[in-house]
Coordinates of C-alpha atoms in Angstrom, one line a residue:
M1 CA -9.8 -1.6 56.9
A2 CA -9.2 -3.0 53.4
P3 CA -11.4 -1.8 50.6
V4 CA -14.2 -4.2 49.5
R5 CA -14.1 -5.3 45.9
P6 CA -17.3 -4.5 44.2
S7 CA -19.4 -7.5 42.8
Q8 CA -19.2 -8.2 39.1
N9 CA -23.0 -8.4 38.8
D10 CA -23.5 -4.7 39.3
G11 CA -24.5 -4.9 42.9
R12 CA -27.2 -7.6 42.4
S13 CA -26.8 -10.4 44.8
I14 CA -27.5 -14.1 43.8
A15 CA -30.0 -15.7 46.0
Q16 CA -28.9 -19.1 47.2
P17 CA -31.7 -21.7 46.7
S18 CA -32.9 -23.1 50.0
S19 CA -33.6 -26.8 50.5
G20 CA -37.3 -26.3 49.9
S21 CA -37.0 -23.9 46.9
S22 CA -37.1 -24.8 43.3
T23 CA -34.2 -24.8 40.9
P24 CA -33.9 -22.1 38.2
S25 CA -35.4 -24.5 35.6
G26 CA -38.6 -24.8 37.7
K27 CA -38.1 -28.4 38.7
D28 CA -37.7 -29.6 42.3
K29 CA -34.2 -30.4 43.5
P30 CA -33.8 -34.2 43.5
S31 CA -33.7 -35.7 47.0
T32 CA -30.6 -37.5 48.1
K33 CA -32.7 -40.3 49.6
R34 CA -34.7 -42.5 47.1
K35 CA -37.7 -44.5 48.0
P36 CA -37.4 -48.3 47.4
T37 CA -39.1 -49.4 44.2
G38 CA -40.7 -52.7 43.3
K39 CA -43.2 -54.9 45.1
P40 CA -43.3 -55.0 48.9
Y41 CA -41.4 -58.1 50.2
A42 CA -42.6 -60.4 52.8
R43 CA -41.1 -60.1 56.2
K44 CA -38.9 -63.0 57.1
D45 CA -38.5 -64.7 60.4
A46 CA -35.3 -65.6 62.4
T47 CA -34.5 -68.5 60.0
N48 CA -34.5 -66.1 57.0
Q49 CA -37.5 -67.7 55.4
T50 CA -41.0 -66.6 54.4
P51 CA -43.7 -67.5 56.9
N52 CA -45.3 -70.3 54.8
V53 CA -42.1 -72.0 53.6
V54 CA -40.4 -74.7 55.5
P55 CA -36.7 -73.6 55.9
G56 CA -33.8 -75.8 55.1
V57 CA -32.4 -78.4 57.4
Q58 CA -29.1 -76.6 58.1
K59 CA -30.9 -73.3 58.9
I60 CA -33.2 -75.1 61.3
K61 CA -30.3 -76.9 63.0
A62 CA -28.5 -73.6 63.4
A63 CA -31.6 -72.0 65.0
L64 CA -31.9 -75.0 67.3
R65 CA -28.3 -74.7 68.4
Q66 CA -28.9 -71.0 69.2
T67 CA -32.1 -71.8 71.1
R68 CA -30.4 -74.6 73.2
R69 CA -27.5 -72.3 74.0
L70 CA -30.0 -69.7 75.3
L71 CA -31.8 -72.3 77.4
A72 CA -28.5 -73.4 78.9
K73 CA -28.1 -70.0 80.6
E74 CA -28.9 -70.1 84.3
K75 CA -30.0 -66.5 84.6
L76 CA -32.9 -66.4 82.2
G77 CA -36.3 -64.9 82.8
A78 CA -39.3 -67.2 83.3
D79 CA -41.2 -65.7 80.4
V80 CA -38.2 -65.8 78.1
R81 CA -37.6 -69.4 79.0
V82 CA -41.2 -70.5 78.3
A83 CA -41.1 -68.7 74.9
T84 CA -37.8 -70.2 74.0
E85 CA -38.9 -73.7 74.9
R86 CA -42.0 -73.3 72.7
K87 CA -39.7 -72.1 69.9
Q88 CA -37.5 -75.2 70.4
K89 CA -40.5 -77.5 70.0
A90 CA -41.6 -75.8 66.9
L91 CA -38.1 -75.9 65.4
E92 CA -37.8 -79.6 66.2
A93 CA -41.1 -80.3 64.3
D94 CA -39.9 -78.1 61.4
L95 CA -36.7 -80.2 61.3
V96 CA -38.6 -83.4 61.0
E97 CA -40.7 -82.0 58.2
A98 CA -37.7 -80.5 56.4
E99 CA -35.8 -83.8 56.5
R100 CA -38.9 -85.6 55.1
V101 CA -39.2 -83.1 52.2
R102 CA -35.4 -83.4 51.5
K103 CA -35.6 -87.2 51.4
E104 CA -38.7 -87.1 49.1
R105 CA -36.9 -84.7 46.7
T106 CA -33.7 -86.8 46.7
L107 CA -35.5 -90.0 45.9
A108 CA -37.7 -88.3 43.2
Q109 CA -34.6 -87.0 41.4
R110 CA -32.7 -90.3 41.7
Y111 CA -35.5 -92.5 40.3
H112 CA -36.9 -89.9 37.8
K113 CA -35.5 -91.6 34.7
V114 CA -36.4 -95.2 35.9
K115 CA -40.0 -94.3 36.5
F116 CA -40.2 -92.4 33.2
F117 CA -39.1 -95.4 31.1
E118 CA -41.2 -97.9 33.0
R119 CA -44.3 -95.7 32.7
Q120 CA -43.7 -95.5 29.0
K121 CA -43.3 -99.2 28.7
V122 CA -46.5 -100.0 30.7
T123 CA -48.5 -97.4 28.9
R124 CA -47.6 -98.9 25.5
K125 CA -48.5 -102.4 26.7
L126 CA -51.8 -101.1 28.0
S127 CA -52.7 -99.5 24.6
K128 CA -51.8 -102.7 22.8
I129 CA -53.9 -105.0 25.1
K130 CA -56.8 -102.6 24.8
R131 CA -56.7 -102.7 21.0
Q132 CA -56.5 -106.5 21.1
L133 CA -59.5 -106.6 23.6
E134 CA -61.6 -104.5 21.2
E135 CA -60.8 -106.7 18.2
S136 CA -61.2 -110.0 20.1
T137 CA -64.5 -111.9 19.9
E138 CA -63.7 -115.2 21.7
K139 CA -64.8 -115.2 25.3
K140 CA -61.8 -117.2 26.6
E141 CA -59.4 -114.9 24.9
R142 CA -61.2 -111.8 26.2
K143 CA -61.1 -113.1 29.7
K144 CA -57.3 -113.7 29.5
L145 CA -56.8 -110.2 28.0
E146 CA -58.8 -108.6 30.8
K147 CA -56.7 -110.3 33.4
V148 CA -53.5 -109.0 31.7
L149 CA -55.1 -105.5 31.4
L150 CA -55.8 -105.5 35.2
E151 CA -52.2 -106.4 36.0
L152 CA -50.9 -103.6 33.8
R153 CA -53.1 -101.1 35.4
V154 CA -51.8 -102.3 38.8
D155 CA -48.3 -101.7 37.5
L156 CA -49.1 -98.2 36.3
N157 CA -50.6 -97.3 39.7
Y158 CA -47.5 -98.9 41.2
I159 CA -45.3 -96.4 39.3
M160 CA -47.5 -93.4 39.8
H161 CA -48.3 -93.9 43.5
Y162 CA -45.1 -95.6 44.8
P163 CA -44.4 -94.6 48.4
K164 CA -42.3 -91.4 48.2
L165 CA -40.1 -92.2 51.2
K166 CA -39.0 -95.7 49.9
K167 CA -36.3 -96.7 47.5
Y168 CA -38.0 -97.4 44.2
I169 CA -38.0 -101.1 43.2
S170 CA -38.1 -101.5 39.5
L171 CA -40.8 -103.5 37.8
F172 CA -38.4 -104.6 35.1
P173 CA -35.0 -105.5 36.6
P174 CA -32.0 -105.5 34.2
E175 CA -30.5 -108.5 32.6
V176 CA -27.4 -108.4 34.8
R177 CA -29.6 -109.2 37.9
R178 CA -31.4 -112.1 36.4
Q179 CA -30.2 -115.6 37.1
Q180 CA -28.7 -117.4 34.2
P181 CA -29.1 -121.2 33.8
E182 CA -25.4 -121.8 34.1
E183 CA -25.2 -119.6 37.3
E184 CA -27.8 -121.6 39.2
D185 CA -25.5 -124.6 39.6
D186 CA -22.7 -122.5 40.9
G187 CA -22.5 -122.8 44.7
S188 CA -20.3 -119.8 45.4
S189 CA -21.2 -117.6 48.3
E190 CA -21.3 -114.5 46.0
K191 CA -24.0 -116.1 43.8
E192 CA -25.9 -117.4 46.8
S193 CA -25.9 -113.9 48.3
R194 CA -27.0 -112.4 44.9
K195 CA -29.8 -114.9 44.7
Q196 CA -31.0 -114.1 48.2
T197 CA -31.0 -110.4 47.4
I198 CA -33.1 -110.9 44.3
E199 CA -35.6 -113.0 46.2
E200 CA -35.9 -110.3 48.9
T201 CA -36.4 -107.6 46.3
D202 CA -39.1 -109.6 44.5
A203 CA -40.9 -110.1 47.8
Q204 CA -40.9 -106.4 48.5
R205 CA -42.1 -105.6 45.0
E206 CA -45.0 -108.0 45.3
E207 CA -45.9 -106.6 48.7
I208 CA -46.2 -103.1 47.3
R209 CA -48.1 -104.4 44.2
K210 CA -50.5 -106.1 46.7
M211 CA -51.0 -102.9 48.6
V212 CA -51.7 -101.0 45.3
R213 CA -54.2 -103.6 44.2
G214 CA -56.0 -103.3 47.6
R215 CA -56.2 -99.5 47.2
M216 CA -57.6 -99.9 43.8
E217 CA -60.3 -102.4 45.0
S218 CA -61.3 -100.0 47.8
G219 CA -61.6 -97.1 45.4
E220 CA -58.7 -95.1 46.8
L221 CA -56.8 -95.4 43.5
S222 CA -58.2 -95.2 40.0
L223 CA -59.2 -98.4 38.2
E224 CA -58.1 -96.7 34.9
P225 CA -54.9 -94.9 35.8
E226 CA -54.0 -94.4 32.1
L227 CA -56.9 -91.9 31.8
E228 CA -55.8 -90.1 34.9
D229 CA -52.2 -90.0 33.6
Q230 CA -53.3 -88.6 30.2
S231 CA -55.5 -85.9 31.8
A232 CA -52.7 -84.9 34.1
R233 CA -50.2 -84.5 31.3
A234 CA -52.8 -82.7 29.1
A235 CA -53.4 -80.2 31.9
K236 CA -49.7 -79.7 32.5
R237 CA -49.1 -79.1 28.8
A238 CA -51.9 -76.5 28.7
T239 CA -50.5 -74.8 31.7
D240 CA -47.0 -74.8 30.2
D241 CA -48.3 -73.4 26.9
S242 CA -50.1 -70.6 28.7
I243 CA -47.0 -69.7 30.7
G244 CA -44.9 -69.8 27.6
R245 CA -47.2 -67.6 25.6
S246 CA -47.4 -65.0 28.4
S247 CA -43.6 -65.1 28.8
E248 CA -43.0 -64.6 25.1
A249 CA -45.5 -61.7 25.0
A250 CA -43.8 -60.0 27.9
A251 CA -40.3 -60.4 26.6
G252 CA -41.3 -59.5 23.0
T253 CA -39.7 -62.6 21.6
K254 CA -40.4 -64.0 18.2
G255 CA -41.2 -67.6 17.4
K256 CA -44.0 -70.0 16.8
K257 CA -47.2 -69.3 18.7
G258 CA -47.7 -71.8 21.6
T259 CA -44.2 -73.3 21.3
V260 CA -42.7 -73.6 24.7
V261 CA -40.3 -75.7 26.6
A262 CA -42.2 -77.5 29.2
E263 CA -40.8 -77.9 32.7
K264 CA -39.7 -81.3 33.8
D265 CA -42.3 -83.2 35.8
E266 CA -41.2 -84.1 39.3
F267 CA -41.5 -87.8 38.6
F268 CA -42.1 -88.5 35.0
G269 CA -40.4 -85.8 32.9
E270 CA -41.2 -85.3 29.3
D271 CA -42.9 -87.9 27.0
S272 CA -41.3 -86.9 23.7
G273 CA -38.5 -88.6 21.9
E274 CA -39.2 -92.2 22.9
D275 CA -39.9 -94.9 20.3
E276 CA -41.4 -98.3 20.6
D277 CA -38.2 -100.2 20.8
G278 CA -36.1 -97.5 22.5
D279 CA -37.0 -98.5 26.1
E280 CA -34.6 -100.5 28.3
D281 CA -34.9 -102.4 31.5
M282 CA -34.0 -100.3 34.5
G283 CA -33.1 -101.7 37.9
D284 CA -33.7 -100.6 41.4
S285 CA -30.7 -99.0 43.0

């Protein structure tokens, strides 16, 4: 038997620390598995969405295809088939809602600028007529101004409460779509077709204005939409200022107190940077 070489620590053995023992510094040995940090996340369903959010159109269509493939199987339990059919009906309803939301978003983005300029124009005209009405003393003139004021308020409600699922028809069509005197005598098919299109568009515009006027008379819409618009914008600015101040405080940024970049409104956007003569006629597309 070969001789055993003596230990260099004078016979003292070094104890190996066990998994539950402490390190020589007195601290616990760090575990190899770390617990997840941060806020708990909401459990998502089969369409990878939170419970209260309508999933996207493509995800719903994918889930519908998977559900229909499952129902196409012959050997499928009765309870599984019933549950799958219920899921299919729910997915079909979600698909209709998702397509409606997507269309609303698309139209809102497309006509955002047109509505913004037209609201600015109508609001300025409203302020001008109201000042003239305050200064006027003649009964006949006041009656005429009141009639113009009512029509402008109808126009403002037209812009603010236009049906979300319809293409927006501009209140102020551009010059290129207005008939010129020399074009009226031209009997070409192109000019006749253009004239017919303009007449149809005017008829649709007046139909929607008539609907808005009826809702105003019934009390469904405000009789003074300019006040509603101002209060909504003031509330939005206050909210944006509050969010901006809290964000600056959290990030430790330096700058003017209360100076924030407001988020764009879904329909109307920002109201800064527009002068009296800077508006232009926008057409329906």
